[in-house]
mmCIF file of C-alpha atoms and ligand atoms in Angstrom:
data_model
loop_
_atom_site.group_PDB
_atom_site.id
_atom_site.type_symbol
_atom_site.label_atom_id
_atom_site.label_comp_id
_atom_site.label_asym_id
_atom_site.label_seq_id
_atom_site.Cartn_x
_atom_site.Cartn_y
_atom_site.Cartn_z
ATOM 1 C CA UNK A 234 37.112 -173.847 -138.644
ATOM 2 C CA UNK A 235 39.092 -173.556 -135.419
ATOM 3 C CA UNK A 236 39.120 -176.200 -132.699
ATOM 4 C CA UNK A 237 37.335 -175.364 -129.467
ATOM 5 C CA UNK A 238 38.289 -178.376 -127.461
ATOM 6 C CA UNK A 239 41.974 -178.926 -127.837
ATOM 7 C CA UNK A 240 44.758 -178.035 -125.435
ATOM 8 C CA UNK A 241 47.919 -178.555 -127.478
ATOM 9 C CA UNK A 242 48.781 -175.851 -130.031
ATOM 10 C CA UNK A 243 51.962 -177.677 -131.239
ATOM 11 C CA UNK A 244 49.613 -180.173 -132.884
ATOM 12 C CA UNK A 245 47.270 -177.463 -134.164
ATOM 13 C CA UNK A 246 44.646 -177.781 -136.864
ATOM 14 C CA UNK A 247 47.045 -176.055 -139.286
ATOM 15 C CA UNK A 248 49.786 -178.581 -138.474
ATOM 16 C CA UNK A 249 47.424 -181.500 -138.951
ATOM 17 C CA UNK A 250 46.113 -180.041 -142.229
ATOM 18 C CA UNK A 251 49.673 -179.609 -143.526
ATOM 19 C CA UNK A 252 50.606 -183.114 -142.420
ATOM 20 C CA UNK A 253 47.546 -184.623 -144.079
ATOM 21 C CA UNK A 254 48.258 -182.849 -147.384
ATOM 22 C CA UNK A 255 51.834 -184.209 -147.339
ATOM 23 C CA UNK A 256 50.693 -187.661 -146.196
ATOM 24 C CA UNK A 257 48.251 -187.978 -149.105
ATOM 25 C CA UNK A 258 50.685 -186.500 -151.642
ATOM 26 C CA UNK A 259 53.296 -189.089 -150.670
ATOM 27 C CA UNK A 260 51.026 -192.120 -151.017
ATOM 28 C CA UNK A 261 49.491 -192.207 -147.516
ATOM 29 C CA UNK A 262 45.836 -193.109 -147.067
ATOM 30 C CA UNK A 263 42.948 -192.136 -144.837
ATOM 31 C CA UNK A 264 41.788 -192.764 -142.202
ATOM 32 C CA UNK A 265 44.917 -192.302 -140.123
ATOM 33 C CA UNK A 266 45.813 -191.188 -136.635
ATOM 34 C CA UNK A 267 48.492 -188.512 -136.323
ATOM 35 C CA UNK A 268 50.215 -188.797 -132.944
ATOM 36 C CA UNK A 269 52.715 -186.499 -131.241
ATOM 37 C CA UNK A 270 54.739 -188.291 -128.559
ATOM 38 C CA UNK A 271 55.883 -184.946 -127.119
ATOM 39 C CA UNK A 272 52.328 -184.445 -125.936
ATOM 40 C CA UNK A 273 52.436 -187.837 -124.190
ATOM 41 C CA UNK A 274 55.592 -186.680 -122.402
ATOM 42 C CA UNK A 275 53.979 -183.442 -121.275
ATOM 43 C CA UNK A 276 50.896 -185.304 -120.047
ATOM 44 C CA UNK A 277 53.072 -187.621 -117.940
ATOM 45 C CA UNK A 278 54.897 -184.616 -116.460
ATOM 46 C CA UNK A 279 51.674 -182.776 -115.747
ATOM 47 C CA UNK A 280 49.994 -185.784 -114.137
ATOM 48 C CA UNK A 281 53.009 -186.460 -111.947
ATOM 49 C CA UNK A 282 53.088 -182.812 -110.849
ATOM 50 C CA UNK A 283 49.343 -182.708 -110.127
ATOM 51 C CA UNK A 284 49.334 -185.970 -108.184
ATOM 52 C CA UNK A 285 52.487 -186.007 -106.063
ATOM 53 C CA UNK A 286 52.959 -189.342 -104.327
ATOM 54 C CA UNK A 287 50.719 -191.177 -106.817
ATOM 55 C CA UNK A 288 52.498 -193.487 -109.293
ATOM 56 C CA UNK A 289 50.772 -193.536 -112.676
ATOM 57 C CA UNK A 290 50.668 -196.935 -114.418
ATOM 58 C CA UNK A 291 49.630 -196.602 -118.072
ATOM 59 C CA UNK A 292 46.403 -198.487 -118.882
ATOM 60 C CA UNK A 293 47.608 -199.698 -122.277
ATOM 61 C CA UNK A 294 44.096 -200.612 -123.423
ATOM 62 C CA UNK A 295 43.673 -196.923 -124.291
ATOM 63 C CA UNK A 296 46.263 -197.136 -127.060
ATOM 64 C CA UNK A 297 48.568 -200.156 -127.228
ATOM 65 C CA UNK A 298 50.708 -198.909 -130.118
ATOM 66 C CA UNK A 299 54.230 -200.251 -129.355
ATOM 67 C CA UNK A 300 55.759 -196.818 -130.074
ATOM 68 C CA UNK A 301 53.610 -195.259 -127.346
ATOM 69 C CA UNK A 302 54.434 -198.125 -124.972
ATOM 70 C CA UNK A 303 58.177 -197.861 -125.654
ATOM 71 C CA UNK A 304 58.018 -194.095 -125.184
ATOM 72 C CA UNK A 305 56.247 -194.387 -121.838
ATOM 73 C CA UNK A 306 58.715 -197.077 -120.792
ATOM 74 C CA UNK A 307 61.605 -194.663 -121.421
ATOM 75 C CA UNK A 308 59.775 -192.125 -119.229
ATOM 76 C CA UNK A 309 59.757 -194.676 -116.393
ATOM 77 C CA UNK A 310 55.991 -195.253 -116.497
ATOM 78 C CA UNK A 311 54.922 -198.773 -115.402
ATOM 79 C CA UNK A 312 51.870 -200.504 -116.917
ATOM 80 C CA UNK A 313 48.421 -201.921 -116.240
ATOM 81 C CA UNK A 314 47.272 -204.840 -118.405
ATOM 82 C CA UNK A 315 44.000 -206.645 -119.051
ATOM 83 C CA UNK A 316 45.234 -209.739 -120.908
ATOM 84 C CA UNK A 317 48.211 -211.989 -121.563
ATOM 85 C CA UNK A 318 48.494 -210.503 -125.059
ATOM 86 C CA UNK A 319 49.017 -207.053 -123.552
ATOM 87 C CA UNK A 320 51.451 -208.481 -121.027
ATOM 88 C CA UNK A 321 53.510 -210.248 -123.697
ATOM 89 C CA UNK A 322 53.585 -207.081 -125.817
ATOM 90 C CA UNK A 323 55.184 -205.267 -122.889
ATOM 91 C CA UNK A 324 57.623 -208.078 -122.167
ATOM 92 C CA UNK A 325 58.734 -208.011 -125.820
ATOM 93 C CA UNK A 326 59.580 -204.331 -125.307
ATOM 94 C CA UNK A 327 61.787 -205.160 -122.342
ATOM 95 C CA UNK A 328 59.342 -204.124 -119.600
ATOM 96 C CA UNK A 329 59.960 -205.911 -116.296
ATOM 97 C CA UNK A 330 56.955 -208.103 -115.374
ATOM 98 C CA UNK A 331 57.163 -207.066 -111.732
ATOM 99 C CA UNK A 332 56.313 -203.479 -112.747
ATOM 100 C CA UNK A 333 53.029 -204.609 -114.320
ATOM 101 C CA UNK A 334 49.649 -204.893 -112.588
ATOM 102 C CA UNK A 335 47.044 -207.279 -114.029
ATOM 103 C CA UNK A 336 43.856 -205.304 -113.388
ATOM 104 C CA UNK A 337 41.199 -207.256 -115.241
ATOM 105 C CA UNK A 338 39.006 -208.431 -112.324
ATOM 106 C CA UNK A 339 37.996 -211.702 -114.044
ATOM 107 C CA UNK A 340 40.752 -213.545 -115.878
ATOM 108 C CA UNK A 341 40.889 -216.900 -117.656
ATOM 109 C CA UNK A 342 42.732 -219.428 -115.482
ATOM 110 C CA UNK A 343 45.384 -219.844 -118.205
ATOM 111 C CA UNK A 344 45.978 -216.078 -118.092
ATOM 112 C CA UNK A 345 46.542 -216.199 -114.322
ATOM 113 C CA UNK A 346 48.943 -219.112 -114.779
ATOM 114 C CA UNK A 347 50.843 -217.433 -117.611
ATOM 115 C CA UNK A 348 51.105 -214.087 -115.822
ATOM 116 C CA UNK A 349 52.326 -215.814 -112.670
ATOM 117 C CA UNK A 350 54.965 -217.694 -114.686
ATOM 118 C CA UNK A 351 56.071 -214.367 -116.160
ATOM 119 C CA UNK A 352 56.447 -213.075 -112.535
ATOM 120 C CA UNK A 353 53.533 -210.637 -112.454
ATOM 121 C CA UNK A 354 53.040 -210.231 -108.722
ATOM 122 C CA UNK A 355 49.790 -208.248 -108.392
ATOM 123 C CA UNK A 356 46.334 -209.076 -109.739
ATOM 124 C CA UNK A 357 42.939 -207.462 -109.255
ATOM 125 C CA UNK A 358 39.889 -209.404 -108.047
ATOM 126 C CA UNK A 359 36.330 -208.348 -107.262
ATOM 127 C CA UNK A 360 34.682 -211.641 -106.258
ATOM 128 C CA UNK A 361 35.400 -214.597 -104.029
ATOM 129 C CA UNK A 362 35.350 -216.950 -107.042
ATOM 130 C CA UNK A 363 38.294 -215.065 -108.584
ATOM 131 C CA UNK A 364 40.115 -215.007 -105.232
ATOM 132 C CA UNK A 365 39.807 -218.787 -105.103
ATOM 133 C CA UNK A 366 40.808 -219.204 -108.758
ATOM 134 C CA UNK A 367 43.989 -217.188 -108.226
ATOM 135 C CA UNK A 368 44.777 -218.889 -104.910
ATOM 136 C CA UNK A 369 44.491 -222.264 -106.627
ATOM 137 C CA UNK A 370 47.215 -221.160 -109.063
ATOM 138 C CA UNK A 371 49.423 -219.650 -106.356
ATOM 139 C CA UNK A 372 48.859 -218.348 -102.845
ATOM 140 C CA UNK A 373 51.785 -215.971 -103.406
ATOM 141 C CA UNK A 374 49.979 -213.723 -105.925
ATOM 142 C CA UNK A 375 49.183 -210.403 -104.247
ATOM 143 C CA UNK A 376 45.508 -209.485 -104.517
ATOM 144 C CA UNK A 377 44.023 -206.033 -104.983
ATOM 145 C CA UNK A 378 40.257 -205.815 -104.470
ATOM 146 C CA UNK A 379 38.197 -203.729 -106.897
ATOM 147 C CA UNK A 380 35.372 -201.840 -105.216
ATOM 148 C CA UNK A 381 32.136 -200.546 -106.665
ATOM 149 C CA UNK A 382 32.057 -196.756 -106.691
ATOM 150 C CA UNK A 383 30.048 -193.875 -108.118
ATOM 151 C CA UNK A 384 30.524 -193.213 -111.861
ATOM 152 C CA UNK A 385 28.029 -190.332 -111.907
ATOM 153 C CA UNK A 386 29.164 -187.650 -114.338
ATOM 154 C CA UNK A 387 31.592 -189.806 -116.288
ATOM 155 C CA UNK A 388 31.290 -189.751 -120.082
ATOM 156 C CA UNK A 389 32.105 -193.462 -120.287
ATOM 157 C CA UNK A 390 30.789 -195.138 -117.093
ATOM 158 C CA UNK A 391 32.355 -198.424 -116.032
ATOM 159 C CA UNK A 392 29.927 -199.524 -113.343
ATOM 160 C CA UNK A 393 27.661 -202.527 -113.628
ATOM 161 C CA UNK A 394 30.195 -205.105 -114.734
ATOM 162 C CA UNK A 395 32.889 -205.012 -112.061
ATOM 163 C CA UNK A 396 33.348 -203.919 -108.470
ATOM 164 C CA UNK A 397 32.486 -205.481 -105.101
ATOM 165 C CA UNK A 398 29.783 -203.802 -103.025
ATOM 166 C CA UNK A 399 30.747 -202.882 -99.451
ATOM 167 C CA UNK A 400 29.178 -206.034 -98.016
ATOM 168 C CA UNK A 401 30.854 -208.227 -100.646
ATOM 169 C CA UNK A 402 34.175 -206.483 -100.008
ATOM 170 C CA UNK A 403 33.886 -207.053 -96.251
ATOM 171 C CA UNK A 404 33.244 -210.758 -96.868
ATOM 172 C CA UNK A 405 36.229 -211.050 -99.253
ATOM 173 C CA UNK A 406 38.508 -209.238 -96.787
ATOM 174 C CA UNK A 407 37.395 -211.516 -93.940
ATOM 175 C CA UNK A 408 37.871 -214.602 -96.129
ATOM 176 C CA UNK A 409 41.407 -213.577 -97.107
ATOM 177 C CA UNK A 410 42.255 -212.734 -93.488
ATOM 178 C CA UNK A 411 40.942 -216.089 -92.281
ATOM 179 C CA UNK A 412 42.683 -218.130 -95.011
ATOM 180 C CA UNK A 413 45.973 -216.245 -94.971
ATOM 181 C CA UNK A 414 45.646 -214.993 -98.571
ATOM 182 C CA UNK A 415 47.734 -211.951 -99.506
ATOM 183 C CA UNK A 416 45.031 -209.360 -100.113
ATOM 184 C CA UNK A 417 47.158 -206.210 -99.966
ATOM 185 C CA UNK A 418 45.273 -203.467 -101.727
ATOM 186 C CA UNK A 419 42.074 -201.845 -102.889
ATOM 187 C CA UNK A 420 41.117 -200.237 -106.167
ATOM 188 C CA UNK A 421 38.153 -198.560 -107.881
ATOM 189 C CA UNK A 422 37.407 -196.850 -111.188
ATOM 190 C CA UNK A 423 35.413 -193.601 -111.276
ATOM 191 C CA UNK A 424 34.443 -194.072 -114.957
ATOM 192 C CA UNK A 425 36.353 -192.906 -117.994
ATOM 193 C CA UNK A 426 36.496 -189.203 -118.909
ATOM 194 C CA UNK A 427 35.198 -188.380 -115.425
ATOM 195 C CA UNK A 428 33.817 -184.857 -114.997
ATOM 196 C CA UNK A 429 32.801 -185.249 -111.364
ATOM 197 C CA UNK A 430 35.424 -184.518 -108.692
ATOM 198 C CA UNK A 431 33.156 -186.056 -106.024
ATOM 199 C CA UNK A 432 33.713 -189.499 -107.569
ATOM 200 C CA UNK A 433 37.354 -189.493 -106.459
ATOM 201 C CA UNK A 434 36.391 -188.270 -102.993
ATOM 202 C CA UNK A 435 33.733 -190.957 -102.638
ATOM 203 C CA UNK A 436 36.035 -193.688 -103.979
ATOM 204 C CA UNK A 437 38.908 -192.788 -101.659
ATOM 205 C CA UNK A 438 36.683 -192.403 -98.562
ATOM 206 C CA UNK A 439 35.062 -195.801 -99.203
ATOM 207 C CA UNK A 440 38.453 -197.420 -99.713
ATOM 208 C CA UNK A 441 39.859 -195.877 -96.531
ATOM 209 C CA UNK A 442 37.169 -197.460 -94.374
ATOM 210 C CA UNK A 443 37.905 -200.825 -95.932
ATOM 211 C CA UNK A 444 41.677 -200.396 -95.529
ATOM 212 C CA UNK A 445 41.037 -200.143 -91.768
ATOM 213 C CA UNK A 446 38.866 -203.231 -91.930
ATOM 214 C CA UNK A 447 41.705 -205.098 -93.660
ATOM 215 C CA UNK A 448 43.926 -204.420 -90.666
ATOM 216 C CA UNK A 449 41.225 -205.629 -88.299
ATOM 217 C CA UNK A 450 41.034 -208.810 -90.381
ATOM 218 C CA UNK A 451 44.775 -209.366 -89.870
ATOM 219 C CA UNK A 452 45.852 -208.224 -93.351
ATOM 220 C CA UNK A 453 48.575 -205.704 -94.170
ATOM 221 C CA UNK A 454 47.302 -203.165 -96.703
ATOM 222 C CA UNK A 455 50.098 -201.680 -98.800
ATOM 223 C CA UNK A 456 48.358 -200.401 -101.957
ATOM 224 C CA UNK A 457 45.581 -198.013 -102.895
ATOM 225 C CA UNK A 458 44.993 -197.981 -106.664
ATOM 226 C CA UNK A 459 42.907 -195.013 -107.848
ATOM 227 C CA UNK A 460 42.244 -196.548 -111.277
ATOM 228 C CA UNK A 461 41.766 -194.352 -114.346
ATOM 229 C CA UNK A 462 39.137 -191.844 -115.415
ATOM 230 C CA UNK A 463 41.309 -188.707 -115.655
ATOM 231 C CA UNK A 464 39.765 -186.681 -118.484
ATOM 232 C CA UNK A 465 41.164 -184.789 -121.456
ATOM 233 C CA UNK A 466 39.707 -181.381 -122.335
ATOM 234 C CA UNK A 467 37.087 -182.508 -124.828
ATOM 235 C CA UNK A 468 33.674 -181.391 -126.060
ATOM 236 C CA UNK A 469 32.281 -180.263 -122.717
ATOM 237 C CA UNK A 470 33.725 -178.608 -119.613
ATOM 238 C CA UNK A 471 36.154 -180.868 -117.762
ATOM 239 C CA UNK A 472 37.958 -180.350 -114.477
ATOM 240 C CA UNK A 473 41.681 -179.799 -114.955
ATOM 241 C CA UNK A 474 44.128 -182.435 -113.769
ATOM 242 C CA UNK A 475 45.323 -179.872 -111.210
ATOM 243 C CA UNK A 476 41.789 -179.605 -109.736
ATOM 244 C CA UNK A 477 41.494 -183.395 -109.677
ATOM 245 C CA UNK A 478 44.943 -183.646 -108.099
ATOM 246 C CA UNK A 479 43.970 -181.194 -105.351
ATOM 247 C CA UNK A 480 40.818 -183.198 -104.589
ATOM 248 C CA UNK A 481 42.747 -186.464 -104.488
ATOM 249 C CA UNK A 482 45.577 -185.034 -102.370
ATOM 250 C CA UNK A 483 43.004 -183.715 -99.907
ATOM 251 C CA UNK A 484 41.162 -187.048 -99.767
ATOM 252 C CA UNK A 485 44.427 -188.930 -99.201
ATOM 253 C CA UNK A 486 45.508 -186.782 -96.236
ATOM 254 C CA UNK A 487 46.523 -188.929 -93.287
ATOM 255 C CA UNK A 488 46.684 -192.173 -95.261
ATOM 256 C CA UNK A 489 49.256 -194.440 -93.536
ATOM 257 C CA UNK A 490 52.689 -194.103 -95.161
ATOM 258 C CA UNK A 491 52.819 -197.878 -95.484
ATOM 259 C CA UNK A 492 50.117 -197.648 -98.171
ATOM 260 C CA UNK A 493 51.523 -196.626 -101.564
ATOM 261 C CA UNK A 494 49.163 -194.970 -103.994
ATOM 262 C CA UNK A 495 49.018 -195.641 -107.725
ATOM 263 C CA UNK A 496 46.637 -194.782 -110.571
ATOM 264 C CA UNK A 497 45.915 -196.320 -113.969
ATOM 265 C CA UNK A 498 45.469 -193.430 -116.415
ATOM 266 C CA UNK A 499 44.752 -194.389 -120.000
ATOM 267 C CA UNK A 500 42.852 -191.654 -121.810
ATOM 268 C CA UNK A 501 44.576 -188.804 -119.953
ATOM 269 C CA UNK A 502 48.039 -189.790 -121.184
ATOM 270 C CA UNK A 503 47.211 -190.392 -124.850
ATOM 271 C CA UNK A 504 43.765 -188.975 -125.684
ATOM 272 C CA UNK A 505 44.910 -185.549 -126.814
ATOM 273 C CA UNK A 506 48.200 -186.775 -128.290
ATOM 274 C CA UNK A 507 46.533 -187.683 -131.593
ATOM 275 C CA UNK A 508 44.084 -186.472 -134.238
ATOM 276 C CA UNK A 509 42.087 -188.735 -136.540
ATOM 277 C CA UNK A 510 42.208 -187.687 -140.175
ATOM 278 C CA UNK A 511 39.338 -189.046 -142.229
ATOM 279 C CA UNK A 512 37.813 -188.420 -145.663
ATOM 280 C CA UNK A 513 34.250 -187.831 -146.804
ATOM 281 C CA UNK A 514 33.456 -190.853 -148.992
ATOM 282 C CA UNK A 515 29.898 -189.885 -149.797
ATOM 283 C CA UNK A 516 27.112 -187.381 -149.210
ATOM 284 C CA UNK A 517 23.350 -187.626 -149.468
ATOM 285 C CA UNK A 518 20.226 -185.620 -148.800
ATOM 286 C CA UNK A 519 17.549 -187.879 -147.331
ATOM 287 C CA UNK A 520 14.100 -186.488 -146.528
ATOM 288 C CA UNK A 521 15.542 -182.998 -146.648
ATOM 289 C CA UNK A 522 18.328 -183.817 -144.218
ATOM 290 C CA UNK A 523 22.025 -183.791 -145.130
ATOM 291 C CA UNK A 524 24.144 -186.912 -144.565
ATOM 292 C CA UNK A 525 27.900 -187.275 -144.601
ATOM 293 C CA UNK A 526 29.678 -190.654 -144.846
ATOM 294 C CA UNK A 527 33.266 -190.893 -143.599
ATOM 295 C CA UNK A 528 35.938 -193.519 -144.178
ATOM 296 C CA UNK A 529 36.245 -193.972 -140.415
ATOM 297 C CA UNK A 530 33.290 -195.277 -138.439
ATOM 298 C CA UNK A 531 32.076 -196.839 -135.235
ATOM 299 C CA UNK A 532 33.702 -200.171 -136.113
ATOM 300 C CA UNK A 533 36.909 -198.784 -137.571
ATOM 301 C CA UNK A 534 38.116 -196.341 -134.934
ATOM 302 C CA UNK A 535 35.272 -194.296 -133.484
ATOM 303 C CA UNK A 536 33.845 -197.093 -131.339
ATOM 304 C CA UNK A 537 33.076 -194.824 -128.413
ATOM 305 C CA UNK A 538 30.403 -193.056 -130.484
ATOM 306 C CA UNK A 539 28.302 -196.211 -130.003
ATOM 307 C CA UNK A 540 27.738 -194.925 -126.451
ATOM 308 C CA UNK A 541 27.199 -191.328 -127.627
ATOM 309 C CA UNK A 542 30.776 -190.254 -126.957
ATOM 310 C CA UNK A 543 31.164 -186.985 -128.840
ATOM 311 C CA UNK A 544 34.014 -185.665 -131.008
ATOM 312 C CA UNK A 545 34.679 -182.285 -132.521
ATOM 313 C CA UNK A 546 34.804 -182.404 -136.355
ATOM 314 C CA UNK A 547 36.926 -179.828 -138.176
ATOM 315 C CA UNK A 548 37.431 -179.354 -141.892
ATOM 316 C CA UNK A 549 38.937 -177.119 -144.581
ATOM 317 C CA UNK A 550 35.656 -175.406 -145.486
ATOM 318 C CA UNK A 551 33.989 -172.398 -143.945
ATOM 319 C CA UNK A 552 30.492 -172.415 -145.469
ATOM 320 C CA UNK A 553 27.310 -171.771 -143.454
ATOM 321 C CA UNK A 554 26.754 -174.471 -140.838
ATOM 322 C CA UNK A 555 24.095 -177.111 -141.448
ATOM 323 C CA UNK A 556 22.925 -179.855 -139.071
ATOM 324 C CA UNK A 557 24.024 -183.168 -140.551
ATOM 325 C CA UNK A 558 23.947 -186.857 -139.755
ATOM 326 C CA UNK A 559 27.469 -188.274 -139.900
ATOM 327 C CA UNK A 560 27.931 -191.989 -140.548
ATOM 328 C CA UNK A 561 30.784 -194.449 -140.948
ATOM 329 C CA UNK A 562 31.531 -196.463 -144.081
ATOM 330 C CA UNK A 563 30.095 -199.897 -143.174
ATOM 331 C CA UNK A 564 26.686 -201.327 -144.089
ATOM 332 C CA UNK A 565 25.624 -201.591 -140.442
ATOM 333 C CA UNK A 566 22.974 -199.146 -139.239
ATOM 334 C CA UNK A 567 24.766 -198.983 -135.890
ATOM 335 C CA UNK A 568 27.554 -197.221 -137.769
ATOM 336 C CA UNK A 569 25.917 -193.826 -137.202
ATOM 337 C CA UNK A 570 28.381 -191.485 -135.553
ATOM 338 C CA UNK A 571 26.631 -188.179 -134.883
ATOM 339 C CA UNK A 572 23.164 -186.742 -135.278
ATOM 340 C CA UNK A 573 22.589 -183.054 -136.031
ATOM 341 C CA UNK A 574 26.287 -182.221 -136.129
ATOM 342 C CA UNK A 575 26.756 -178.611 -137.259
ATOM 343 C CA UNK A 576 29.150 -178.641 -140.226
ATOM 344 C CA UNK A 577 29.762 -176.456 -143.287
ATOM 345 C CA UNK A 578 26.973 -177.224 -145.759
ATOM 346 C CA UNK A 579 29.387 -177.163 -148.712
ATOM 347 C CA UNK A 580 31.326 -180.251 -147.557
ATOM 348 C CA UNK A 581 31.845 -182.631 -150.467
ATOM 349 C CA UNK A 582 33.099 -186.088 -151.319
ATOM 350 C CA UNK A 583 36.886 -186.187 -150.936
ATOM 351 C CA UNK A 584 37.070 -183.462 -148.271
ATOM 352 C CA UNK A 585 39.164 -184.199 -145.209
ATOM 353 C CA UNK A 586 37.734 -184.104 -141.666
ATOM 354 C CA UNK A 587 40.023 -183.734 -138.641
ATOM 355 C CA UNK A 588 39.095 -184.992 -135.147
ATOM 356 C CA UNK A 589 41.173 -183.816 -132.170
ATOM 357 C CA UNK A 590 41.450 -185.897 -128.980
ATOM 358 C CA UNK A 591 41.346 -189.187 -130.859
ATOM 359 C CA UNK A 592 44.394 -190.867 -129.301
ATOM 360 C CA UNK A 593 42.496 -193.060 -126.822
ATOM 361 C CA UNK A 594 40.072 -195.913 -127.462
ATOM 362 C CA UNK A 595 40.070 -195.410 -131.235
ATOM 363 C CA UNK A 596 42.609 -197.641 -133.009
ATOM 364 C CA UNK A 597 42.443 -199.859 -129.894
ATOM 365 C CA UNK A 598 38.753 -200.598 -130.584
ATOM 366 C CA UNK A 599 38.974 -200.752 -134.375
ATOM 367 C CA UNK A 600 38.140 -203.859 -136.398
ATOM 368 C CA UNK A 601 38.233 -204.596 -140.127
ATOM 369 C CA UNK A 602 34.463 -205.247 -140.183
ATOM 370 C CA UNK A 603 33.108 -205.126 -143.758
ATOM 371 C CA UNK A 604 36.697 -205.124 -145.039
ATOM 372 C CA UNK A 605 37.534 -201.529 -144.186
ATOM 373 C CA UNK A 606 41.163 -201.001 -143.189
ATOM 374 C CA UNK A 607 42.265 -200.074 -139.678
ATOM 375 C CA UNK A 608 43.455 -196.472 -139.328
ATOM 376 C CA UNK A 609 47.239 -196.434 -139.446
ATOM 377 C CA UNK A 610 48.932 -194.586 -136.586
ATOM 378 C CA UNK A 611 51.536 -192.139 -137.903
ATOM 379 C CA UNK A 612 53.987 -190.348 -135.624
ATOM 380 C CA UNK A 613 54.558 -186.636 -136.068
ATOM 381 C CA UNK A 614 58.290 -186.480 -136.463
ATOM 382 C CA UNK A 615 59.108 -182.774 -136.058
HETATM 383 C C1 PLP B 968 40.886 -201.426 -114.861
HETATM 384 C C2 PLP B 968 41.055 -200.201 -115.668
HETATM 385 N N1 PLP B 968 42.043 -199.343 -115.357
HETATM 386 C C3 PLP B 968 42.259 -198.215 -116.049
HETATM 387 C C4 PLP B 968 41.469 -197.896 -117.128
HETATM 388 C C5 PLP B 968 41.775 -196.644 -117.889
HETATM 389 O O1 PLP B 968 40.754 -195.728 -117.767
HETATM 390 P P1 PLP B 968 40.902 -194.272 -118.410
HETATM 391 O O2 PLP B 968 41.269 -194.459 -119.813
HETATM 392 O O3 PLP B 968 39.587 -193.662 -118.209
HETATM 393 O O4 PLP B 968 41.971 -193.555 -117.630
HETATM 394 C C6 PLP B 968 40.391 -198.740 -117.470
HETATM 395 C C7 PLP B 968 39.511 -198.387 -118.591
HETATM 396 O O5 PLP B 968 38.636 -199.115 -118.989
HETATM 397 C C8 PLP B 968 40.183 -199.918 -116.725
HETATM 398 O O6 PLP B 968 39.197 -200.767 -117.023
#
């Protein structure tokens, strides 16, 4: 089988197959994630070229492996964090706290206090309650307001939980202006693996109106944070980063030079840097339908399948394709990965399955539920 949805020939199916054979011969186990840091480097370069004037901060929730973090740090990429644990991981790698943005819109008070003590200067809010919580810890912490925006056409929408509506945002801006609180920026998230260029246009236009309102309210806006959502080429057509960059550059035209622009890419920087290698642990034919059970599942690395996120499955066989149900190894019925996946009908117990584009939101989501081990992340060394 040949991959249809993978952009990086250096980590080709043949390379991954050869690596897996060696890995197993030398005592390695499945499931594991094979990651090529050279791809991370090329994604950083490509993003920077496509989005001139936009500073990418890595959203480490996508893959917090310390080797990826250290690599991005050497490339001069700053970071976005969601928790004190993430923050402390970065600090232990020598990352300067002032180059970190704390973007979780609702944080435990202790997290605000700890981050402030560590000298994190910028935190995201999306509600007056959070503004007041942060101000009660310190009125020096710079605030960046997360706005609601369209997530239409994103494979992993992020609306519904966070984001101030326009009327709420106006009220928060006015409150900060009136009480002298340092609200200095705006942010939004178009949804992860975003296929819809209009989402960036809509997000930026909405933010621009509110940036003007901030000035009217006596605030000095200095930051526009475009969030994440930049897609990897996956199982359906995706706009290229160059097309997204052109849309964003167009939408940013005329933005005051005093406003710096950043983004928080997660998936784009690491998604296609790694393949998941997994093994068929069992097969069954139930009511005439073929089932395949893998040693990686929804709880142990393929968590995004719980929201119907798709993956391409490749293998060493070439038999006639049969529609199969593919499940993970745990006893939970939710651990059903794919329905009617077309795979060679001669797949058997012990066969390896290779999933490209598995570098983001896989090991990061994995748990040891039912006692199954977490997939190890292995670096491709040459
Ligand atoms: C606040 C924030 N920033 C950035 C990201 C990264 O998004 P993506 O991986 O789609 O680039 C996320 C993802 O959940 C997020 O919640």
